[in-house]
Short mmCIF file of C-alpha atoms in Angstrom, two decimals:
data_model
loop_
_atom_site.label_atom_id
_atom_site.label_comp_id
_atom_site.label_asym_id
_atom_site.label_seq_id
_atom_site.Cartn_x
_atom_site.Cartn_y
_atom_site.Cartn_z
CA UNK T 12 -87.75 -244.58 258.71
CA UNK T 13 -86.26 -245.38 255.15
CA UNK T 14 -85.29 -242.14 252.79
CA UNK T 15 -85.36 -244.06 249.76
CA UNK T 16 -89.12 -244.93 248.96
CA UNK T 17 -89.59 -247.61 245.87
CA UNK T 18 -92.83 -248.33 244.15
CA UNK T 19 -94.65 -252.21 244.64
CA UNK T 20 -93.09 -255.17 243.66
CA UNK T 21 -95.89 -255.73 241.44
CA UNK T 22 -95.58 -252.65 239.23
CA UNK T 23 -99.47 -250.75 240.61
CA UNK T 24 -99.40 -246.97 240.34
CA UNK T 25 -100.88 -244.12 242.10
CA UNK T 26 -104.55 -243.31 241.79
CA UNK T 27 -104.05 -240.49 239.26
CA UNK T 28 -101.82 -242.55 237.10
CA UNK T 29 -104.88 -245.27 236.19
CA UNK T 30 -107.22 -242.45 235.65
CA UNK T 31 -105.16 -240.48 233.28
CA UNK T 32 -104.04 -244.22 231.43
CA UNK T 33 -107.47 -245.30 230.98
CA UNK T 34 -109.05 -242.74 228.49
CA UNK T 35 -105.52 -242.19 226.64
CA UNK T 36 -105.59 -245.98 226.15
CA UNK T 37 -108.94 -245.28 225.18
CA UNK T 38 -108.64 -242.47 222.80
CA UNK T 39 -105.68 -244.41 221.20
CA UNK T 40 -107.84 -247.96 220.78
CA UNK T 41 -110.61 -245.79 218.95
CA UNK T 42 -108.27 -242.86 217.12
CA UNK T 43 -105.12 -244.11 216.61
CA UNK T 44 -105.63 -247.87 216.30
CA UNK T 45 -108.16 -247.65 213.01
CA UNK T 46 -105.86 -245.46 211.46
CA UNK T 47 -102.52 -247.46 212.22
CA UNK T 48 -104.40 -250.28 210.59
CA UNK T 49 -105.43 -248.30 207.46
CA UNK T 50 -102.12 -246.69 207.21
CA UNK T 51 -100.48 -250.17 207.37
CA UNK T 52 -102.59 -251.91 204.67
CA UNK T 53 -102.46 -249.05 202.47
CA UNK T 54 -98.26 -249.25 202.64
CA UNK T 55 -98.88 -253.46 202.32
CA UNK T 56 -101.18 -252.87 199.21
CA UNK T 57 -98.88 -250.31 197.87
CA UNK T 58 -95.55 -252.33 198.26
CA UNK T 59 -97.16 -255.50 196.92
CA UNK T 60 -98.15 -253.54 193.58
CA UNK T 61 -94.78 -252.34 193.33
CA UNK T 62 -93.49 -255.72 193.74
CA UNK T 63 -96.07 -257.68 191.67
CA UNK T 64 -97.48 -255.01 188.88
CA UNK T 65 -95.66 -251.86 188.53
CA UNK T 66 -92.15 -253.16 188.70
CA UNK T 67 -92.63 -255.75 186.27
CA UNK T 68 -94.72 -254.04 183.86
CA UNK T 69 -92.07 -251.35 183.67
CA UNK T 70 -89.12 -254.09 183.15
CA UNK T 71 -90.35 -256.00 180.53
CA UNK T 72 -93.10 -253.64 179.09
CA UNK T 73 -92.47 -249.83 179.53
CA UNK T 74 -88.16 -250.30 179.44
CA UNK T 75 -88.39 -252.09 175.76
CA UNK T 76 -90.97 -249.86 174.32
CA UNK T 77 -89.27 -247.05 175.22
CA UNK T 78 -85.55 -247.68 174.36
CA UNK T 79 -87.89 -248.79 170.52
CA UNK T 80 -89.31 -245.78 170.12
CA UNK T 81 -86.12 -244.19 171.12
CA UNK T 82 -84.04 -245.77 168.69
CA UNK T 83 -86.85 -245.24 166.44
CA UNK T 84 -86.37 -241.51 166.88
CA UNK T 85 -83.03 -241.47 166.68
CA UNK T 86 -83.34 -243.08 162.99
CA UNK T 87 -85.77 -240.85 161.68
CA UNK T 88 -83.88 -237.99 162.88
CA UNK T 89 -80.72 -239.12 160.96
CA UNK T 90 -82.39 -239.91 158.09
CA UNK T 91 -84.08 -236.62 157.61
CA UNK T 92 -81.22 -233.99 158.86
CA UNK T 93 -77.71 -236.27 158.66
CA UNK T 94 -77.41 -238.60 155.76
CA UNK T 95 -79.10 -236.39 152.91
CA UNK T 96 -76.33 -233.59 153.32
CA UNK T 97 -73.39 -236.69 154.27
CA UNK T 98 -74.32 -238.42 150.63
CA UNK T 99 -74.71 -234.60 149.15
CA UNK T 100 -70.90 -234.01 150.80
CA UNK T 101 -69.60 -237.61 149.88
CA UNK T 102 -71.51 -238.12 146.59
CA UNK T 103 -71.69 -234.80 144.64
CA UNK T 104 -69.89 -231.71 146.38
CA UNK T 105 -66.67 -233.89 146.55
CA UNK T 106 -66.46 -235.38 143.05
CA UNK T 107 -67.32 -231.72 141.45
CA UNK T 108 -64.87 -230.03 143.23
CA UNK T 109 -62.15 -232.53 142.57
CA UNK T 110 -63.01 -232.63 139.01
CA UNK T 111 -62.74 -228.20 139.10
CA UNK T 112 -59.44 -228.51 140.88
CA UNK T 113 -58.60 -230.71 138.14
CA UNK T 114 -59.58 -228.52 135.25
CA UNK T 115 -58.35 -225.53 136.50
CA UNK T 116 -54.57 -226.80 137.59
CA UNK T 117 -54.79 -228.13 133.67
CA UNK T 118 -55.99 -224.69 132.22
CA UNK T 119 -52.96 -222.51 134.06
CA UNK T 120 -50.41 -225.28 133.13
CA UNK T 121 -51.18 -225.82 129.97
CA UNK T 122 -53.02 -222.61 128.56
CA UNK T 123 -52.54 -219.66 131.34
CA UNK T 124 -48.32 -220.57 132.23
CA UNK T 125 -47.48 -220.78 128.54
CA UNK T 126 -49.26 -217.47 127.40
CA UNK T 127 -47.95 -215.15 130.22
CA UNK T 128 -44.16 -216.74 129.47
CA UNK T 129 -44.40 -215.71 125.62
CA UNK T 130 -46.83 -212.24 126.56
CA UNK T 131 -43.68 -211.21 128.91
CA UNK T 132 -40.55 -212.34 126.75
CA UNK T 133 -41.16 -210.96 123.37
CA UNK T 134 -43.89 -208.46 123.98
CA UNK T 135 -43.65 -206.26 127.26
CA UNK T 136 -40.10 -206.87 127.63
CA UNK T 137 -39.42 -205.04 124.62
CA UNK T 138 -41.64 -202.64 125.04
CA UNK T 139 -40.34 -201.45 128.45
CA UNK T 140 -36.70 -201.84 126.89
CA UNK T 141 -37.83 -199.00 124.00
CA UNK T 142 -39.43 -196.67 126.16
CA UNK T 143 -36.82 -196.35 129.02
CA UNK T 144 -34.29 -195.87 126.21
CA UNK T 145 -36.82 -193.16 125.07
CA UNK T 146 -37.17 -191.99 128.26
CA UNK T 147 -33.04 -191.39 128.91
CA UNK T 148 -32.87 -189.89 125.99
CA UNK T 149 -35.74 -186.96 126.27
CA UNK T 150 -34.02 -186.68 130.31
CA UNK T 151 -30.53 -185.91 128.53
CA UNK T 152 -31.53 -183.71 125.76
CA UNK T 153 -34.49 -181.87 126.93
CA UNK T 154 -35.55 -182.17 130.32
CA UNK T 155 -31.80 -181.51 131.74
CA UNK T 156 -31.61 -178.02 130.32
CA UNK T 157 -34.68 -177.11 131.22
CA UNK T 158 -34.38 -178.23 134.34
CA UNK T 159 -31.02 -175.70 135.05
CA UNK T 160 -32.84 -172.68 133.54
CA UNK T 161 -35.79 -173.04 135.93
CA UNK T 162 -33.67 -173.54 138.74
CA UNK T 163 -31.25 -170.42 138.08
CA UNK T 164 -34.23 -168.55 137.96
CA UNK T 165 -36.07 -169.47 140.49
CA UNK T 166 -32.47 -168.96 142.25
CA UNK T 167 -32.31 -165.51 141.23
CA UNK T 168 -35.89 -164.79 141.98
CA UNK T 169 -35.30 -165.91 145.51
CA UNK T 170 -32.39 -164.18 146.00
CA UNK T 171 -34.15 -160.83 144.64
CA UNK T 172 -37.19 -161.32 146.75
CA UNK T 173 -35.92 -163.29 150.31
CA UNK T 174 -32.08 -162.75 150.82
CA UNK T 175 -30.93 -159.41 149.34
CA UNK T 176 -34.02 -156.67 151.49
CA UNK T 177 -32.87 -158.16 154.54
CA UNK T 178 -29.24 -158.10 154.31
CA UNK T 179 -29.49 -154.43 153.40
CA UNK T 180 -31.57 -153.78 155.81
CA UNK T 181 -29.21 -155.59 158.53
CA UNK T 182 -25.99 -153.46 156.80
CA UNK T 183 -27.70 -150.32 156.36
CA UNK T 184 -29.76 -149.63 159.09
CA UNK T 185 -30.12 -151.83 161.59
CA UNK T 186 -26.02 -152.54 162.71
CA UNK T 187 -25.92 -148.71 162.50
CA UNK T 188 -28.49 -148.31 164.92
CA UNK T 189 -27.43 -151.01 167.19
CA UNK T 190 -24.14 -149.57 167.49
CA UNK T 191 -25.68 -145.76 168.79
CA UNK T 192 -28.01 -147.45 170.82
CA UNK T 193 -24.73 -149.66 172.23
CA UNK T 194 -22.40 -146.39 172.75
CA UNK T 195 -25.19 -144.23 173.83
CA UNK T 196 -25.89 -147.16 176.62
CA UNK T 197 -22.43 -147.46 178.18
CA UNK T 198 -22.48 -143.61 178.30
CA UNK T 199 -25.45 -143.75 180.15
CA UNK T 200 -23.83 -146.81 182.38
CA UNK T 201 -20.53 -145.08 183.22
CA UNK T 202 -21.59 -141.36 183.58
CA UNK T 203 -24.78 -141.89 184.85
CA UNK T 204 -25.71 -145.37 186.55
CA UNK T 205 -22.40 -146.21 187.72
CA UNK T 206 -22.36 -142.17 190.22
CA UNK T 207 -26.26 -143.33 190.96
CA UNK T 208 -25.29 -146.66 192.31
CA UNK T 209 -22.08 -145.14 194.06
CA UNK T 210 -24.84 -142.97 195.81
CA UNK T 211 -26.73 -144.89 196.97
CA UNK T 212 -24.64 -147.18 198.31
CA UNK T 213 -22.66 -144.43 200.63
CA UNK T 214 -26.58 -143.58 201.75
CA UNK T 215 -27.72 -146.94 202.80
CA UNK T 216 -24.39 -147.48 204.45
CA UNK T 217 -24.72 -144.07 206.27
CA UNK T 218 -28.15 -144.89 207.29
CA UNK T 219 -27.38 -148.39 208.60
CA UNK T 220 -24.49 -146.56 210.38
CA UNK T 221 -26.21 -143.10 211.89
CA UNK T 222 -29.36 -144.62 212.08
CA UNK T 223 -30.38 -148.33 212.44
CA UNK T 224 -27.72 -149.51 214.40
CA UNK T 225 -27.96 -147.30 217.33
CA UNK T 226 -31.68 -148.13 217.11
CA UNK T 227 -30.98 -151.57 216.87
CA UNK T 228 -29.01 -151.36 219.72
CA UNK T 229 -31.33 -149.47 221.61
CA UNK T 230 -33.46 -151.53 221.57
CA UNK T 231 -31.84 -154.97 222.22
CA UNK T 232 -30.45 -153.10 225.46
CA UNK T 233 -34.40 -152.00 226.45
CA UNK T 234 -35.81 -155.80 225.85
CA UNK T 235 -32.21 -156.89 228.41
CA UNK T 236 -32.90 -154.43 230.77
CA UNK T 237 -37.05 -155.25 230.41
CA UNK T 238 -36.03 -158.48 231.10
CA UNK T 239 -33.79 -158.67 233.72
CA UNK T 240 -35.33 -156.02 235.60
CA UNK T 241 -39.15 -157.01 235.34
CA UNK T 242 -40.40 -160.41 233.78
CA UNK T 243 -37.68 -162.32 235.10
CA UNK T 244 -38.65 -160.79 238.74
CA UNK T 245 -42.22 -161.27 238.36
CA UNK T 246 -41.85 -164.60 237.03
CA UNK T 247 -39.67 -165.53 239.84
CA UNK T 248 -42.54 -164.39 241.98
CA UNK T 249 -45.72 -166.27 240.20
CA UNK T 250 -43.42 -169.57 240.35
CA UNK T 251 -42.87 -168.99 244.28
CA UNK T 252 -46.60 -168.08 244.94
CA UNK T 253 -48.01 -171.32 242.68
CA UNK T 254 -45.13 -173.57 245.08
CA UNK T 255 -46.43 -171.75 247.48
CA UNK T 256 -50.53 -172.30 246.34
CA UNK T 257 -49.71 -176.05 245.82
CA UNK T 258 -47.86 -176.82 249.02
CA UNK T 259 -50.13 -175.22 251.03
CA UNK T 260 -53.74 -174.86 249.27
CA UNK T 261 -53.86 -177.76 246.66
CA UNK T 262 -51.96 -180.59 248.91
CA UNK T 263 -54.12 -180.00 251.59
CA UNK T 264 -57.37 -179.95 249.73
CA UNK T 265 -56.38 -182.84 247.67
CA UNK T 266 -56.05 -185.16 250.18
CA UNK T 267 -59.13 -183.95 252.27
CA UNK T 268 -61.24 -184.36 248.82
CA UNK T 269 -58.97 -188.21 248.56
CA UNK T 270 -60.54 -189.10 252.21
CA UNK T 271 -64.28 -187.95 251.30
CA UNK T 272 -63.99 -190.14 248.37
CA UNK T 273 -62.23 -193.13 249.91
CA UNK T 274 -65.39 -192.71 252.89
CA UNK T 275 -67.91 -192.15 250.39
CA UNK T 276 -67.01 -195.28 248.77
CA UNK T 277 -67.42 -197.42 252.14
CA UNK T 278 -70.66 -195.30 252.58
CA UNK T 279 -71.85 -196.32 249.11
CA UNK T 280 -70.96 -199.98 249.66
CA UNK T 281 -72.61 -200.44 252.75
CA UNK T 282 -75.67 -198.50 251.41
CA UNK T 283 -75.67 -200.75 248.45
CA UNK T 284 -75.16 -204.40 251.06
CA UNK T 285 -78.11 -203.00 252.81
CA UNK T 286 -80.12 -202.57 249.54
CA UNK T 287 -79.09 -206.19 248.42
CA UNK T 288 -80.03 -207.41 252.20
CA UNK T 289 -83.68 -205.35 251.81
CA UNK T 290 -83.69 -206.86 248.11
CA UNK T 291 -83.49 -210.16 249.34
CA UNK T 292 -85.86 -210.22 252.11
CA UNK T 293 -88.42 -208.37 250.04
CA UNK T 294 -88.24 -209.91 247.02
CA UNK T 295 -85.59 -213.08 246.58
CA UNK T 296 -86.64 -214.78 250.31
CA UNK T 297 -90.12 -215.05 248.94
CA UNK T 298 -89.57 -216.06 245.27
CA UNK T 299 -87.47 -218.66 246.44
CA UNK T 300 -90.08 -220.26 248.49
CA UNK T 301 -93.01 -219.65 245.64
CA UNK T 302 -90.44 -221.96 243.47
CA UNK T 303 -89.43 -224.54 246.16
CA UNK T 304 -93.01 -225.30 247.86
CA UNK T 305 -95.52 -224.07 245.00
CA UNK T 306 -93.82 -224.19 241.20
CA UNK T 307 -91.10 -227.23 242.06
CA UNK T 308 -94.28 -229.48 243.23
CA UNK T 309 -96.25 -228.30 240.50
CA UNK T 310 -93.36 -229.20 237.55
CA UNK T 311 -93.40 -232.68 239.08
CA UNK T 312 -96.93 -233.58 238.66
CA UNK T 313 -96.94 -232.01 235.39
CA UNK T 314 -93.94 -234.23 234.49
CA UNK T 315 -95.81 -237.56 235.94
CA UNK T 316 -98.81 -236.58 233.90
CA UNK T 317 -96.41 -236.26 230.62
CA UNK T 318 -95.10 -239.78 231.33
CA UNK T 319 -97.87 -241.64 232.68
CA UNK T 320 -99.77 -240.17 228.84
CA UNK T 321 -97.09 -241.44 227.25
CA UNK T 322 -96.56 -244.62 228.83
CA UNK T 323 -99.95 -245.63 228.36
CA UNK T 324 -99.51 -244.16 224.31
CA UNK T 325 -96.42 -246.71 223.78
CA UNK T 326 -98.49 -249.91 225.74
CA UNK T 327 -101.43 -249.13 223.20
CA UNK T 328 -99.15 -249.15 220.05
CA UNK T 329 -97.40 -252.29 221.46
CA UNK T 330 -100.92 -254.04 222.76
CA UNK T 331 -102.08 -253.52 219.05
CA UNK T 332 -98.52 -254.58 217.29
CA UNK T 333 -99.20 -257.56 219.37
CA UNK T 334 -102.80 -258.18 217.88
CA UNK T 335 -101.83 -257.58 214.74
CA UNK T 336 -98.78 -259.50 214.14
CA UNK T 337 -98.36 -261.50 216.66
CA UNK T 338 -94.69 -259.66 218.22
CA UNK T 339 -93.78 -259.93 221.72
CA UNK T 340 -94.69 -256.45 223.62
CA UNK T 341 -91.85 -254.70 224.44
CA UNK T 342 -90.51 -253.46 227.72
CA UNK T 343 -90.75 -250.10 228.08
CA UNK T 344 -87.48 -248.05 228.27
CA UNK T 345 -88.72 -246.10 231.41
CA UNK T 346 -88.68 -249.90 233.26
CA UNK T 347 -85.23 -251.08 232.20
CA UNK T 348 -83.90 -248.27 234.00
CA UNK T 349 -82.02 -249.39 237.76
CA UNK T 350 -81.59 -248.07 240.46
CA UNK T 351 -78.22 -246.95 241.94
CA UNK T 352 -77.26 -249.68 244.71
CA UNK T 353 -80.83 -252.01 243.70
CA UNK T 354 -81.96 -254.99 241.37
CA UNK T 355 -84.89 -253.45 240.59
CA UNK T 356 -86.70 -251.11 238.27
CA UNK T 357 -87.26 -247.64 239.31
CA UNK T 358 -90.49 -246.24 238.77
CA UNK T 359 -91.94 -243.11 237.06
CA UNK T 360 -92.32 -241.20 240.16
CA UNK T 361 -89.17 -239.80 241.66
CA UNK T 362 -88.60 -239.76 245.60
CA UNK T 363 -90.28 -236.76 246.72
CA UNK T 364 -88.04 -233.77 247.73
CA UNK T 365 -89.09 -233.72 251.61
CA UNK T 366 -86.07 -232.79 253.91
CA UNK T 367 -84.93 -234.62 256.77
CA UNK T 368 -86.43 -231.64 259.09
CA UNK T 369 -89.94 -232.43 257.73
CA UNK T 370 -89.58 -236.23 258.02
CA UNK T 371 -88.40 -236.46 261.41
CA UNK T 372 -91.37 -233.85 262.14
#
């Protein structure tokens, strides 16, 4: 028996394909065809109107009218807002400004400058020289002696009020008191503070020599003896006990725990493999059987229904296009597919997925 079953050469389809194709063609002819015809007619009418009516109307009527309107609006704006100000500036303000500038320059050159030179030469300069001569004479013969007398008076008053009282206070009061205080401080340092300091130093040396030093030596000896005869033996005993505990207790217990952990891991792995096997038997294998023998054929049937409906719609469109425009029908893409090693077109229905065991059975 051949493994590759192909459709008949005449392109015949099964019963299911015929049952689905006929209603689809009816719907395509009754619904799709009128809508498509109306759409094509509207599109053709729109293109014709744009080509023969709207385009020439815009090019020959609206575009010149809009250009003329833009030029008129621009000219009106210039006439109202630009040209009056340009004319005012060019023919009124500029000549008036030039005339005022010429008048100002003439008045300065022929009137203000000569008057200023005459006034400065014959009036202001002599007047300034006279005032300067009067000021120098008054300063020399009147203000200078007066300033000298005022300065001497202020110096004497300042010395009397601010200098001589402080000098007398320092000379007759603060200096003797300071010398007395210095003599008393020197005497107190020599006859009181020095003997007291020597006594305190001798006392400190004696306390260190006869009290602190023996106490310190005794404390050091006590610490050394405590370390040598108590802490060191106890530490060595603790170290020996810890080493023995590690060697004879912790190491065997650790080895036992590691072996138990390894055995528990193997047991857990065996349990996990058993659970996986049970899950496959209870869930995985039934699900694979359902997918292979139920869902896969149903999916193939749905795919065939969809392909058949789509092919029917394509054929209806091709028939409508041929009827309206006379174009030859386009061969569907599925009819151009070729099977491997064959020159005939492959059908829509794929080869049934039947194992060799089922075919032989």
